XYZ file of C-alpha atoms in Angstrom:
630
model
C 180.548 171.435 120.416
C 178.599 172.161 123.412
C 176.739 175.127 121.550
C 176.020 172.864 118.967
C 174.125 170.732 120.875
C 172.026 173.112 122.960
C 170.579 174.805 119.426
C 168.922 170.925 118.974
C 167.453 171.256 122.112
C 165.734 174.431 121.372
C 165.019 173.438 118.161
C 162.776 170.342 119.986
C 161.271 172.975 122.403
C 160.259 175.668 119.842
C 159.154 172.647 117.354
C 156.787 170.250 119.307
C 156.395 166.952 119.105
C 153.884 166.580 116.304
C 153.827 162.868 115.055
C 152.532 162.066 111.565
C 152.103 162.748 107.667
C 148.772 162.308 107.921
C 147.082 164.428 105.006
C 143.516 165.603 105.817
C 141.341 167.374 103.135
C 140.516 170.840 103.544
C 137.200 171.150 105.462
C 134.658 173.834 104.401
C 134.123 175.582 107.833
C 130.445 175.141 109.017
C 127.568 177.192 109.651
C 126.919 176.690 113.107
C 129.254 177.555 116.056
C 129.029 174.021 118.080
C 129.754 172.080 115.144
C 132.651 174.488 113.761
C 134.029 174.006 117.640
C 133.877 170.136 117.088
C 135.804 170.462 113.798
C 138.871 172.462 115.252
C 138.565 170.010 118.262
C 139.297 166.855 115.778
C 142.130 169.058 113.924
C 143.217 169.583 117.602
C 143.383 166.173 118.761
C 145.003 164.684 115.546
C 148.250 164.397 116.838
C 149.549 162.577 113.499
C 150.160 166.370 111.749
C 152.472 169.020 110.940
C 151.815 172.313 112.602
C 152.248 173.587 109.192
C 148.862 171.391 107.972
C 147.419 172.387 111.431
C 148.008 176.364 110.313
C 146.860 175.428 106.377
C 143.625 174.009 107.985
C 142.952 177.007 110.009
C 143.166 179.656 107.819
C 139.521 179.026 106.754
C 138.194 178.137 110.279
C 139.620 181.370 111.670
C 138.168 183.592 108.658
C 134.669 181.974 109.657
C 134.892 182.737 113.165
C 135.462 186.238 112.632
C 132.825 186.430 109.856
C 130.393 185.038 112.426
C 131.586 186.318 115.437
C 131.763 183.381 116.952
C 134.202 184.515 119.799
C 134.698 180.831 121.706
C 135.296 178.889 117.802
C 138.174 182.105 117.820
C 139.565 181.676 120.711
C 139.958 177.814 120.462
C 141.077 178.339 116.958
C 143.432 180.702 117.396
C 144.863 178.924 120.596
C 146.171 176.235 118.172
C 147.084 178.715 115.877
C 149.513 180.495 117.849
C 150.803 177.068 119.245
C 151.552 176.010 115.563
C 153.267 179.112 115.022
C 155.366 178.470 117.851
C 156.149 175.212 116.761
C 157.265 176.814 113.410
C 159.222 178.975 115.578
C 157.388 182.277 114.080
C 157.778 183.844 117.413
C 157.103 186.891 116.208
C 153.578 186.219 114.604
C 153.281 183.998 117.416
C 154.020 186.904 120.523
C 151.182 189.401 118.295
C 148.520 187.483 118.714
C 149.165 186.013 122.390
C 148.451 189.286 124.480
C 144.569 189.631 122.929
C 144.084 186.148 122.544
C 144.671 185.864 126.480
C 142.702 188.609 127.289
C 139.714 186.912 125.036
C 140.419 183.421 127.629
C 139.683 185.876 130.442
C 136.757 187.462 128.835
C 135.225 184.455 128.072
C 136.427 182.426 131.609
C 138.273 179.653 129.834
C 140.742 178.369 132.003
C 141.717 175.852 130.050
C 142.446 178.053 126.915
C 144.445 180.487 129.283
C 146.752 177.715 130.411
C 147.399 176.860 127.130
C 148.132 180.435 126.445
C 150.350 180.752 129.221
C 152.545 177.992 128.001
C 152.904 179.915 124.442
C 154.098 182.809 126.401
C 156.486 180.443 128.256
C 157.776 179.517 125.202
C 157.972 182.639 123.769
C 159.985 184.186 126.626
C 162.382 181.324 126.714
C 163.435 181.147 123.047
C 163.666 185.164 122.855
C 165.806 184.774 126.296
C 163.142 187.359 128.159
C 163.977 185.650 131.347
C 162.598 188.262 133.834
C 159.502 186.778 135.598
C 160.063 183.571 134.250
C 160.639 181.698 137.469
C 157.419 183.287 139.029
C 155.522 182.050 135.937
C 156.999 178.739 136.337
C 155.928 178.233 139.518
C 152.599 179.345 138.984
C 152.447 176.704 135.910
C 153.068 174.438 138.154
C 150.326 174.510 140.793
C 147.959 174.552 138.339
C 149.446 171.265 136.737
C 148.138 169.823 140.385
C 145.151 171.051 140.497
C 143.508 170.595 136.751
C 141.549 167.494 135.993
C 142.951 166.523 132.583
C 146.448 164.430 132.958
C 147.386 165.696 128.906
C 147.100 169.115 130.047
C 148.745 168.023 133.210
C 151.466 166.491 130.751
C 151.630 169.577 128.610
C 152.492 171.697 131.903
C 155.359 169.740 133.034
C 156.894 169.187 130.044
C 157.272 172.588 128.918
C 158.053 173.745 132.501
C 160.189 170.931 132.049
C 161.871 172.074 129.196
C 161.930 175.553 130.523
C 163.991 175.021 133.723
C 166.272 172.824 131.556
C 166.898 175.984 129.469
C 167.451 178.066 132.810
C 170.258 175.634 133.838
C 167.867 173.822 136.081
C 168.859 170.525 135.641
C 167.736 169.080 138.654
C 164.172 170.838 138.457
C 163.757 169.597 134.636
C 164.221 166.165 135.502
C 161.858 166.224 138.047
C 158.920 167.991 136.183
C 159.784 165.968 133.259
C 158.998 162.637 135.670
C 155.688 164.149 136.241
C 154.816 165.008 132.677
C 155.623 161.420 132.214
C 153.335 160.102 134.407
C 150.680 161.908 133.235
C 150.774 161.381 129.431
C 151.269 157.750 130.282
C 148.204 158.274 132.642
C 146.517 160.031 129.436
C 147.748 157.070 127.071
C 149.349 159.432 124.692
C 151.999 157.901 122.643
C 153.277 160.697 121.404
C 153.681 163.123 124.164
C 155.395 160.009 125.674
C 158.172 160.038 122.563
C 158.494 164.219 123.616
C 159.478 163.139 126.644
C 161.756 160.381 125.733
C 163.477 162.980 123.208
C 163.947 165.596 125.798
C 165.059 163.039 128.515
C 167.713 161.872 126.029
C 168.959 165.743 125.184
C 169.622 165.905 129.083
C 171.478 162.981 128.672
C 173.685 163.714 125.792
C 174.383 167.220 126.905
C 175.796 165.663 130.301
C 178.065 163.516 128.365
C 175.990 160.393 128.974
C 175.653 159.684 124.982
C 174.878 156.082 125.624
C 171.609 156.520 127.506
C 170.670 159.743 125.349
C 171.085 157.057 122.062
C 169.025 154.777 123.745
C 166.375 157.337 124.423
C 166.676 158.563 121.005
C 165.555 155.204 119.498
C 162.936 154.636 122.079
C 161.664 158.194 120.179
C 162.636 157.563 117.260
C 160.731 154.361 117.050
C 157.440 156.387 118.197
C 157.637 158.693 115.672
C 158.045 155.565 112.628
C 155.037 153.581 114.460
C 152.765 156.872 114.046
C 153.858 156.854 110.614
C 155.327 160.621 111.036
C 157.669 162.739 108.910
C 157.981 165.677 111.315
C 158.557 163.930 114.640
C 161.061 161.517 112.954
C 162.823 164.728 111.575
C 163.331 166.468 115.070
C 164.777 163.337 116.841
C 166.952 162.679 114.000
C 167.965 166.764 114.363
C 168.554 165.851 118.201
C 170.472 162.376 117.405
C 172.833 164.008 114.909
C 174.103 166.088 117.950
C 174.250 163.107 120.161
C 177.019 161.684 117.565
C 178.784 165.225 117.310
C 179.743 164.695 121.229
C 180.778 161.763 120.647
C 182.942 163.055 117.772
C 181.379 160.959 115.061
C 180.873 163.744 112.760
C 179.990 161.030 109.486
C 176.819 159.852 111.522
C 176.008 163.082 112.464
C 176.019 164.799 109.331
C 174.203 161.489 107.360
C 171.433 161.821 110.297
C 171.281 165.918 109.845
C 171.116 165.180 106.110
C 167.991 162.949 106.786
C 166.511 165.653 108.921
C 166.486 168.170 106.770
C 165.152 166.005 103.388
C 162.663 165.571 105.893
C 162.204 169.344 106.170
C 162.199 169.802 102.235
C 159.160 167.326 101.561
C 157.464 169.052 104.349
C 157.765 172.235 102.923
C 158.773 172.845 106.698
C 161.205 176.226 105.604
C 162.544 176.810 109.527
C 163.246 173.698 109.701
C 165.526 173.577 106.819
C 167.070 176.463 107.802
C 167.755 174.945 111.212
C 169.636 171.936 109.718
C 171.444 173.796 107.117
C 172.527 176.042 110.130
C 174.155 172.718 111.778
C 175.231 171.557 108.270
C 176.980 174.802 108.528
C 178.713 174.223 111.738
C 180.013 170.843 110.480
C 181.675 172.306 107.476
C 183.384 174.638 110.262
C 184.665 171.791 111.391
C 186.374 169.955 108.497
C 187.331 173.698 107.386
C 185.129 174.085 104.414
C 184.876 177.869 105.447
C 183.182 178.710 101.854
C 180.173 176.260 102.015
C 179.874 177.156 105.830
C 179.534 181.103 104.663
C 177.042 180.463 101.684
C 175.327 178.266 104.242
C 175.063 180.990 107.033
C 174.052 184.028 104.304
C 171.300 181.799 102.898
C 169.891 181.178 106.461
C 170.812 184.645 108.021
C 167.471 186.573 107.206
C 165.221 183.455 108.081
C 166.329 184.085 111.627
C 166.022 187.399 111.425
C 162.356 186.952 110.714
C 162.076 184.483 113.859
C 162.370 186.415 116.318
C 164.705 183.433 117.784
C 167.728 184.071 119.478
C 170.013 181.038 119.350
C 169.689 180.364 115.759
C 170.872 184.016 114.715
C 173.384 183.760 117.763
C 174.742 181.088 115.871
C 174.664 182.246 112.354
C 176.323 185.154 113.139
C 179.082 183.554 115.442
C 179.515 180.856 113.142
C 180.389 183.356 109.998
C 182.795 185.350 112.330
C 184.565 182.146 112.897
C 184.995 181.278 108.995
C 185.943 184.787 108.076
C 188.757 184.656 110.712
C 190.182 181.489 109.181
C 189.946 183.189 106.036
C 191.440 185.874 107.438
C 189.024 188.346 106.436
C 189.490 189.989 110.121
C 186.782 193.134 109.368
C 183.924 190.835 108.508
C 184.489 188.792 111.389
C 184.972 191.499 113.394
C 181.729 192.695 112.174
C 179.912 189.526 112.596
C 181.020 188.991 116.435
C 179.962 192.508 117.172
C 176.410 191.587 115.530
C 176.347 188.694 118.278
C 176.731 190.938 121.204
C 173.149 192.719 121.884
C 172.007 188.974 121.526
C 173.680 187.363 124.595
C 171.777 189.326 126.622
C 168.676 187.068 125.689
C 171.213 183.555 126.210
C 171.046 182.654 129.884
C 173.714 179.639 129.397
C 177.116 181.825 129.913
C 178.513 179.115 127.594
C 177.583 181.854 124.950
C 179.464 184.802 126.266
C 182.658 182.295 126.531
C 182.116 181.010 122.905
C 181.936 184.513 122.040
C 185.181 186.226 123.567
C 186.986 182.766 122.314
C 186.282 184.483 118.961
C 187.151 188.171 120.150
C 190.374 186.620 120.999
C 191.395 185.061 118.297
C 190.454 187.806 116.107
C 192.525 189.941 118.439
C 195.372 187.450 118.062
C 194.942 187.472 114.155
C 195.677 191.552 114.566
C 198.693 190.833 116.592
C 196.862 192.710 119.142
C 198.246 190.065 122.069
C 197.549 192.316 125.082
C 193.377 192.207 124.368
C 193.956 188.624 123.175
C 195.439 187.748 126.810
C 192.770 189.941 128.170
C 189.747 188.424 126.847
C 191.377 184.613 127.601
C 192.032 185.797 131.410
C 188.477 186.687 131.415
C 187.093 183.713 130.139
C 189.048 181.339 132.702
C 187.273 183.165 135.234
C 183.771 182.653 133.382
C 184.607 179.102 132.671
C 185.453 178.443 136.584
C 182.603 179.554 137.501
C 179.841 178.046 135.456
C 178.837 174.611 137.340
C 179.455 173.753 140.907
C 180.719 170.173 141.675
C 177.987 169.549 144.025
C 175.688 170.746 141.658
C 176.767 168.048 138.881
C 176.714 165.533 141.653
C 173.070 166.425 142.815
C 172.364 166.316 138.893
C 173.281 162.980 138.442
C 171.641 161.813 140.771
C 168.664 162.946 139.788
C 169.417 161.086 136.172
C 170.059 157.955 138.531
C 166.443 158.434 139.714
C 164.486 159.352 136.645
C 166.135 156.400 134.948
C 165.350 153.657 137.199
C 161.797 155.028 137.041
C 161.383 154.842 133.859
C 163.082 151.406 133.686
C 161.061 150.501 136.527
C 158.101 151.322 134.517
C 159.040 149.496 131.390
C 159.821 146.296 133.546
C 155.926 146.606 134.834
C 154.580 147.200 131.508
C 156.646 143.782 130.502
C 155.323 142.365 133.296
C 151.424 143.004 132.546
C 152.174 142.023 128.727
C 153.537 138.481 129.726
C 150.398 138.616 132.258
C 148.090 138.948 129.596
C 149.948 136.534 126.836
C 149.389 134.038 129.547
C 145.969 134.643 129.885
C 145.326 134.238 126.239
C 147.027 131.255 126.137
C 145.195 129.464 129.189
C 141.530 130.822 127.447
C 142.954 128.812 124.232
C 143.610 126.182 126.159
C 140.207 126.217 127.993
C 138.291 126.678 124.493
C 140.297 123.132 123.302
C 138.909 121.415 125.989
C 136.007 122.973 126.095
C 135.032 121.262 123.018
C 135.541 117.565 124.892
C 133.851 118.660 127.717
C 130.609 119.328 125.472
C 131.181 115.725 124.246
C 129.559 115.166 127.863
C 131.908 115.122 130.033
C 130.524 117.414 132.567
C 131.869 116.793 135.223
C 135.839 117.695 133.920
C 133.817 121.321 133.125
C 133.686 122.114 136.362
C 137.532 120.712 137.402
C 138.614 122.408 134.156
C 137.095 125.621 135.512
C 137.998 125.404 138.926
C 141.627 124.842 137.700
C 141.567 127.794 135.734
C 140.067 130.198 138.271
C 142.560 128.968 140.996
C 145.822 129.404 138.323
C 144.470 133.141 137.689
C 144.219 133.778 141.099
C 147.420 132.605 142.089
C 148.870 134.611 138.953
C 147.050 137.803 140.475
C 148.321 137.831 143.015
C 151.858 137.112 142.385
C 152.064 139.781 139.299
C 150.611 142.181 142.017
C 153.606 141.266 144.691
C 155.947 141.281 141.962
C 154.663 144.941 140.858
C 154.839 146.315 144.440
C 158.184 144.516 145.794
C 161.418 145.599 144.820
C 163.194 142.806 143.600
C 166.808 142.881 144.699
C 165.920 143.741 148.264
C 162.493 142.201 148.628
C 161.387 145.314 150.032
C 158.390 147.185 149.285
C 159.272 149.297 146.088
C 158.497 153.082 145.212
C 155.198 152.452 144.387
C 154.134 150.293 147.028
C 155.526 152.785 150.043
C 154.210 156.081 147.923
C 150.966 154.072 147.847
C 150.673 153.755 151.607
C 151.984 157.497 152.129
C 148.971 158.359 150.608
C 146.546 155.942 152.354
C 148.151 157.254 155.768
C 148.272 161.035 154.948
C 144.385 160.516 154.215
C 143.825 158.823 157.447
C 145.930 161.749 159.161
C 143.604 164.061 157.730
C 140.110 162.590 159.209
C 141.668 161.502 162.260
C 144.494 163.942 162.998
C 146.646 161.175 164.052
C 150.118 162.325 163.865
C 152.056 161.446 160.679
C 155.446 161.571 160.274
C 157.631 160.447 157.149
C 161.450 160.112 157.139
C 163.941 160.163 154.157
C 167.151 158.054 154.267
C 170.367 157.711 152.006
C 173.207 156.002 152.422
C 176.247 157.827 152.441
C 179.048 157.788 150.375
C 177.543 154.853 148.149
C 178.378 155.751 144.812
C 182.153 155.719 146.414
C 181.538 152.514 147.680
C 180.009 151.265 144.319
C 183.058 152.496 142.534
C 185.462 150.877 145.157
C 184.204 147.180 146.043
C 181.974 146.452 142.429
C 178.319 146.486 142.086
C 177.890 143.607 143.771
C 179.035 144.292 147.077
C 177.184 148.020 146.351
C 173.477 145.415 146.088
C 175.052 143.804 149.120
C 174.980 146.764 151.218
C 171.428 147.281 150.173
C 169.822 144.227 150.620
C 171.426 144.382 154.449
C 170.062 148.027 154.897
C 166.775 146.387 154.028
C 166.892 143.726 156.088
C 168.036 146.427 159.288
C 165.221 147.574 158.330
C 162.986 144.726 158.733
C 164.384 143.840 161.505
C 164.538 146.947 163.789
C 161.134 148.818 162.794
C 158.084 148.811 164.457
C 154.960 146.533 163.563
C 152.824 149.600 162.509
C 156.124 151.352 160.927
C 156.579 150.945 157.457
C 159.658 151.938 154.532
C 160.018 151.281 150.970
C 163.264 151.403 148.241
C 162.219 155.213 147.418
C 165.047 155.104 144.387
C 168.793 153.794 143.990
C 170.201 154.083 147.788
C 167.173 156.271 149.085
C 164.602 154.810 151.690
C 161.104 156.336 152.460
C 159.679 155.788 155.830
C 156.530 155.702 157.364
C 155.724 156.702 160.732
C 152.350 156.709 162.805
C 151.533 158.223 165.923
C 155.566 158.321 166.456
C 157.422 160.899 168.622
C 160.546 162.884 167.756
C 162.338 160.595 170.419
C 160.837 157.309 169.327
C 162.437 158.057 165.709
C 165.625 158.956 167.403
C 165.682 155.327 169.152
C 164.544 153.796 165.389
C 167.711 155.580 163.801
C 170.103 154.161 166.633
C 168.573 150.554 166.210
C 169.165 150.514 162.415
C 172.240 151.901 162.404
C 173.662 149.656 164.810
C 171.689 146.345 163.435
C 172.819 147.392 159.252
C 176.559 147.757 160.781
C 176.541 144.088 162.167
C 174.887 143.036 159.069
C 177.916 144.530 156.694
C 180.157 143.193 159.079
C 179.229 139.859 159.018
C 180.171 139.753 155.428
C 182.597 141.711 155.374
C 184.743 142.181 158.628
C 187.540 144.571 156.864
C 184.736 147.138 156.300
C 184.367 150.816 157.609
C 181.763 151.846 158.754
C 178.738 152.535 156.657
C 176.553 154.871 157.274
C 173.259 156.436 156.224
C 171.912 160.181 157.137
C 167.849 160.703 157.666
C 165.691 163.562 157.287
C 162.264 163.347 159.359
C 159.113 165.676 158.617
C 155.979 165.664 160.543
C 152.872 166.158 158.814
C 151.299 170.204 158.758
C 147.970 170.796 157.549
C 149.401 174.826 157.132
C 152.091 173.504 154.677
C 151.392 169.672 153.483
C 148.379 169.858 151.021
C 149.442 166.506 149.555
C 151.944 163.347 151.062
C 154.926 164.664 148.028
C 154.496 167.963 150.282
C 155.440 166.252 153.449
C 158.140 164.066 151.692
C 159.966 166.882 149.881
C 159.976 168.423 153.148
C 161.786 165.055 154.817
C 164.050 165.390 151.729
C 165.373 168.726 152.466
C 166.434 167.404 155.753
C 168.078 164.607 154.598
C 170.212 166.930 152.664
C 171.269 168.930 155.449
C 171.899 165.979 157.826
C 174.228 165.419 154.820
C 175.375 168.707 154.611
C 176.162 168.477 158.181
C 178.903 165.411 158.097
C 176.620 162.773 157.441
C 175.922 159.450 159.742
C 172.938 161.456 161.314
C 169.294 162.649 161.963
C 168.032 166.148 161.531
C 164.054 166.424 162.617
């Protein structure tokens, strides 16, 4: 089931998020270079279309180029070119023209056009499982997502780095560059990259086993693509949703939601991605034992992979015909087919692969009443499968889901908040235009009442809507935004001034435990009392913020290692008395803190300095807990 899943994912990462049906007639290139540039840079930023209209309107922009030797209308052409391609998932065509296209970018200096590049090759690499110097690459991705100007470009960067570390088993890491790419296509007011993100976010979800929140996410996408009026994004989230309901072993949904995918595919003339659904199809029929259909299914679809240059899909052909020839028992052709799988896992990172793989080695061994390799290959595989995932690696994962998710919900409740903000702005100026028309009458006097009403009511609403979107509201605190805001303001003034800076990270310990034990109520309890510690025991020019779920940020100035020492003691001891005021039959609750102090070497910006705080936290964790590591 699990494999099944993971080919959806790749199938969003090598298809894009196009949105849209939008049909746009076929351009005659133009005569003149700037205005031919201007053309591919409106095919470029139609977001609304198939790659495969993207690579039909091309073909004649491209020919001019080349005619004209117009070498920057080339390279921008061909840019988009190869990322259609990709999206297609003709990695093949794709990876032949990526090595002199980039060398054209350098050529010509165009950053911009390299980056893009770079992310192709990304791509590339991931889906043909070339994983050597892909962390490297990563990383280097990823400074230049903080340094370029654009936030879609930004957004493009984090999301496929994104969706590269979640490939690489990076859980944690994809969460967190996924945030970012958030940010910024929210920053960039793209709708669509937003529903990318949504759809990936969700695929995290479901392949965790959180099917709920990936459903939700799913229709938060899903409701993107419809309001863009697109056949191709609505076909990939359905893809991805159809695997949601397979983990949650509702195999009717998923097949009537794969079904819609693919008649998607057909009126798209979108080939690969017909071939992908029929490839799940497939998988289904494996399922309800309809080996036939599964193997007419796989032999149709076989040589389209082939062509790809993608290893999951053919990974999963192949497997998935070895599997219905067994129960068939045709044990040669299965045989056959599981030995065609083999060169490929070296290009599958997940070692989910190699154990679906000798599962079928030893049941075909089995089937030959060869029992001593069938024990073999089982004894084998309980040592893979023991070793795949750490326990404190799942934990740190979910957390990380905890945090991206009250983000994002964090987000949404501000965006609600501004709407309602502006509804009751219209309706006070409808108001206002109602009277107005008494006032005219000549009652001038009312004007200016009726005006100085309305100027004191928008105030007032100002500047609650800005303490509402800066204080947290369960612990009347200053939220994530408000304390990130001041990092910055204070890492700015550290930098003119070189007044000492120090930020702290804090977590309470043991609270999901605590949560599970006493009820959520008694978990906000424990907040709010941390908070109010908080308030109680800092400093006037000290300041912290709800950072996300149980985490605290702090803010000190001009503060000593010993001074922060003292702080931790006073809010330890003055959050214990508060908890034990409510509740006298309590342990002890506790909270570890990591402290970082500001390094012009090291900290370029204030998420330097806090990541830095962070990592101490985690070993004050590591080292018992209840403690303070500077």
């Amino acid at each position: 089931m699990q494999n099944s899943f993971i080919s959806g994912i790749f199938f969003l990462i090598l298809s894009s998020f196009f949105i849209g049906d939008f049909a746009v007639a076929q351009e005659i290139p133009s005569n003149d270079e700037a205005q031919l540039i201007k053309q591919i840079t409106l095919i470029d930023n139609k977001d609304t279309e198939s790659p495969l209209e993207i690579l039909k309107q091309l073909t004649p922009i491209i020919a001019s180029c080349k005619k004209n030797n117009w070498q920057q209308a080339c390279l921008y052409a061909s840019t988009l070119r190869v990322e259609s391609l990709l999206s297609t998932t003709d990695l093949n065509e794709a990876e032949k023209l990526l090595n002199p296209l980039m060398a054209l970018a350098n050529k010509l200096n165009k950053p911009i056009m390299l980056i893009r590049l770079e992310l192709v090759d990304l791509n590339i690499k991931d889906s043909k499982g070339m994983f050597e110097g892909i962390l490297e690459q990563q990383s280097r991705l990823l400074e230049k997502a903080s340094t370029v100007a654009s936030p879609q470009l930004a957004g493009e960067i984090y999301h496929d780095v994104g969706d590269s570390l979640y490939q690489a088993l990076d859980y944690t890491g994809a969460l967190l560059s996924l945030n970012k790419a958030y940010e910024s296509y929210q920053l960039a007011n793209d709708l669509s990259a937003v529903g990318r993100v949504l759809n990936t976010l969700a695929n995290i979800n479901s392949s965790l086993g959180n099917n709920d929140i990936a459903l939700e996410y799913f229709q938060k996408s899903l409701a993107i693509s419809y309001e863009l009026n697109n056949k191709f994004g609505t076909s990939i989230v359905l893809f991805n949703m159809s695997h949601s309901y397979l983990t949650s072993d509702n195999i009717k949904e998923a097949r009537n939601h794969m079904q819609q995918a693919m008649q998607l595919s057909i009126e798209l003339n979108d080939d690969i991605g017909v071939a992908w659904a029929k490839k799940e199809l497939a998988s289904y029929d494996i399922q309800q034992e309809n080996w036939q259909n599964a193997i007419a299914l796989y032999t149709e679809i076989e040589p389209i992979f082939i062509q790809s240059g993608s290893a999951l899909p053919l990974f999963e052909t192949l497997k998935g015909q070895a599997l219905a020839y067994l129960a068939l028992n045709k044990l040669d052709l299965a045989a056959q087919k599981a030995d065609q799988c083999r060169p490929i896992l070296k290009n599958l990172k997940d070692p989910v692969y190699q154990i679906a793989l000798h599962k079928v080695d030893a049941d075909i061994a089995y089937a030959k009443k060869d029992f001593q390799q069938a024990f073999d290959i089982l004894a084998e595989n309980y040592t893979l499968a023991n070793n795949v995932r750490s326990e404190e690696k799942q934990k740190e994962i979910e957390k990380q889901l905890i945090r991206f998710n009250s983000k994002l919900k964090e987000r949404e409740n501000q965006a609600l908040l501004v709407e309602n903000k502006l509804k009751n702005l219209q309706i006070s100026q409808h108001a206002a235009q109602q009277k107005l028309w008494w006032l005219i009458a000549g009652i001038s006097s009312l004007l200016f009442l009726a005006v100085g009403l309305m100027l004191f009511i928008q105030t007032k609403n100002r500047n609650h809507f800005k303490s509402m979107a800066l204080n947290d509201h369960l612990t009347n605190s200053p939220n994530r935004r408000a304390i990130l805001e001041y990092a910055e303001l204070r890492f700015q003034e550290s930098i003119r001034t070189q007044q000492t800076l120090t930020v702290g990270i804090a977590d309470i310990d043991n609270f999901k435990k605590l949560n599970d034990k006493y009820g959520h109520k008694v978990g906000d309890e424990v907040l709010v009392a941390f908070a109010t510690a908080c308030k109680n025991t800092l400093r006037q020019y000290d300041m912290f913020g709800r950072y996300g779920g149980e985490e605290w940020l702090f803010v000190f100035a001009n503060t000593t290692p010993q001074d922060i020492s003292a702080i931790f003691v006073r809010i330890r001891d003055e959050f214990n008395n508060l908890i034990l005021q409510k509740h006298p039959d309590f342990n002890k609750v506790t909270f570890s803190m990591g402290v970082a102090t500001y390094n012009k070497e090291v900290d370029n910006t204030p998420q330097n300095l806090i990541n830095r705080a962070d990592q101490k936290m985690y070993e004050a964790k590591d080292l018992g807990k209840d403690q303070l590591v500077l």
